[in-house]
PDB file of C-alpha atoms in Angstrom:
ATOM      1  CA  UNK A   1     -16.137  26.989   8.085  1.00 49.00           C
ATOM      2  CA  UNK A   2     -19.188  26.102   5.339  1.00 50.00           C
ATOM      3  CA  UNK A   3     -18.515  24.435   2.256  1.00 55.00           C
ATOM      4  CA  UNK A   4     -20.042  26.444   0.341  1.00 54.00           C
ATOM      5  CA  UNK A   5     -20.776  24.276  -2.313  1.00 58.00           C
ATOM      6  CA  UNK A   6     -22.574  22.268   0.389  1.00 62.00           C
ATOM      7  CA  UNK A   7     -25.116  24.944   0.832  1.00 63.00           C
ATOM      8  CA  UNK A   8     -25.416  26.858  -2.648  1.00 64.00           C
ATOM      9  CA  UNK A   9     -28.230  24.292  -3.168  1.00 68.00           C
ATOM     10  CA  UNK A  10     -29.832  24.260   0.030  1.00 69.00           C
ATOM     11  CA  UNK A  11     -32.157  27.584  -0.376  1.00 73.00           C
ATOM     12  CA  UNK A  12     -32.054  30.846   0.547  1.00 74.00           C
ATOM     13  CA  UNK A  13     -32.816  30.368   4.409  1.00 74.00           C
ATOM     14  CA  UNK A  14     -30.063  28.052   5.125  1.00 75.00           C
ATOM     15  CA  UNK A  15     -27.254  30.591   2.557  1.00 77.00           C
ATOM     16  CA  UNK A  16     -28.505  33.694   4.189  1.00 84.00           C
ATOM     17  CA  UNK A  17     -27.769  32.770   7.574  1.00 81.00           C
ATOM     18  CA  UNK A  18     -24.215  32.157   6.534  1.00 81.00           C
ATOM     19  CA  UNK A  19     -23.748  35.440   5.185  1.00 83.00           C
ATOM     20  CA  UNK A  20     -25.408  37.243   7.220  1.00 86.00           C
ATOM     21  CA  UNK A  21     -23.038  35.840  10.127  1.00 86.00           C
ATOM     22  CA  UNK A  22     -19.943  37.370   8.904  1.00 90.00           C
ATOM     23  CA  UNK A  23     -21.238  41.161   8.696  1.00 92.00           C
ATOM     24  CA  UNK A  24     -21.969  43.060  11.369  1.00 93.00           C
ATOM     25  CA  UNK A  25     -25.627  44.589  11.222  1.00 92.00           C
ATOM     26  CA  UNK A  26     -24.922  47.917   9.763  1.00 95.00           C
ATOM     27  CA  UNK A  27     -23.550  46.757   7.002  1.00 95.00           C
ATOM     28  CA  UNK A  28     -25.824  44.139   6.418  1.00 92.00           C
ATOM     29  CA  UNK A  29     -28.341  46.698   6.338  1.00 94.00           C
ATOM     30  CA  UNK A  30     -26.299  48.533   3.322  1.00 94.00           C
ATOM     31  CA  UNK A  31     -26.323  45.572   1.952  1.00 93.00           C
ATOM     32  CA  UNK A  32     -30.002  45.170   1.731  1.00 93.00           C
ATOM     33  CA  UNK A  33     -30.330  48.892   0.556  1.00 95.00           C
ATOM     34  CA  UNK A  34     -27.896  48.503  -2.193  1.00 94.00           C
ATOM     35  CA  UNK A  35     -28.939  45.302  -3.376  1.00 95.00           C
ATOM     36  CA  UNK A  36     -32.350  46.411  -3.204  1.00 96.00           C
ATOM     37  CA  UNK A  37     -33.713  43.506  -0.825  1.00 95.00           C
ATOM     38  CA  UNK A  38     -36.796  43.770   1.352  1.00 95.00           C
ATOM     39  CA  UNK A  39     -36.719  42.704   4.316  1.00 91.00           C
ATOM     40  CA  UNK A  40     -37.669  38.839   4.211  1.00 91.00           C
ATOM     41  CA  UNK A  41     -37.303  38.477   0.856  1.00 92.00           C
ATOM     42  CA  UNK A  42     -36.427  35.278   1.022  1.00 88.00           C
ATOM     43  CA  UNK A  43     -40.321  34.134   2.425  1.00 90.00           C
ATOM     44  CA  UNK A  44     -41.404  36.287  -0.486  1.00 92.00           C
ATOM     45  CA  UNK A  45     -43.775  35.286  -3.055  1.00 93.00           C
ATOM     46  CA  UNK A  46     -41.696  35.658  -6.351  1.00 93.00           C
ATOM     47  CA  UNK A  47     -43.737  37.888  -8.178  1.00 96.00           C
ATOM     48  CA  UNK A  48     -44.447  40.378  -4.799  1.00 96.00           C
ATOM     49  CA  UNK A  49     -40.246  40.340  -4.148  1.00 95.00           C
ATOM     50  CA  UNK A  50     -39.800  41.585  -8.285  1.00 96.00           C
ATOM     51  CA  UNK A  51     -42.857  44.140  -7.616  1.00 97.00           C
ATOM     52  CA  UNK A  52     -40.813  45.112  -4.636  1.00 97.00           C
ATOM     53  CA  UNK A  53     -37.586  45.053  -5.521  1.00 97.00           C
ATOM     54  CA  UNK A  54     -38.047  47.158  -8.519  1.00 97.00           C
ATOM     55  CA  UNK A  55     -39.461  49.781  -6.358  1.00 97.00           C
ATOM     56  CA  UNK A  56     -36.126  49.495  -4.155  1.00 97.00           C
ATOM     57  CA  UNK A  57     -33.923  49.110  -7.769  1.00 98.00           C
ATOM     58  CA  UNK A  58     -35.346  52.626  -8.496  1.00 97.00           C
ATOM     59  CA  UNK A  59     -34.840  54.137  -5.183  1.00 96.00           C
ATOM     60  CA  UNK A  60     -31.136  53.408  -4.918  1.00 96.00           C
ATOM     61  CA  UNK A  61     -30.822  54.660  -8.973  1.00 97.00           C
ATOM     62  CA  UNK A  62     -32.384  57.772  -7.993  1.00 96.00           C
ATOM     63  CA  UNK A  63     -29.921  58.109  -4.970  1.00 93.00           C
ATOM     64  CA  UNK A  64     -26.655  57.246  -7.162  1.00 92.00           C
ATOM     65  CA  UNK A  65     -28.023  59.953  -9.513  1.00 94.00           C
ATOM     66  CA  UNK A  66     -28.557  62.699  -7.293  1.00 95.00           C
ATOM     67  CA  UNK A  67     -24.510  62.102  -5.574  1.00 92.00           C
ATOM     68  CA  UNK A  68     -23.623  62.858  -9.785  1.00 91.00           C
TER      69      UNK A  68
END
């Protein structure tokens, strides 16, 4: 088990692993829709992942919208 305190300061690479180690793939890949995360976000420029992620943001808005 990670302390997680240990690694909440250690960058995104070395958290993400963790996570992504207790879900299976599928919904990891939920994940990323829902949370609106490009693939390798985490090597990202910041100002590309907003550009992209907003992009994402309004895909999954226009998805909850259209299940109304």
């Amino acid at each position: 088990m990670v302390n997680i305190t240990g690694i909440c300061n250690k960058g995104e690479k070395v958290y993400l692993s963790y996570y992504q180690s207790r879900f299976d793939n599928d919904v990891w890949q939920k994940m990323y829709y829902w949370h609106a995360l490009p693939e390798n976000w985490e090597e990202m420029n910041y100002q590309d992942f907003l550009l992209e992620r907003r992009k994402r943001i309004a895909k999954v808005v226009k998805s909850a919208y259209q299940k109304l």
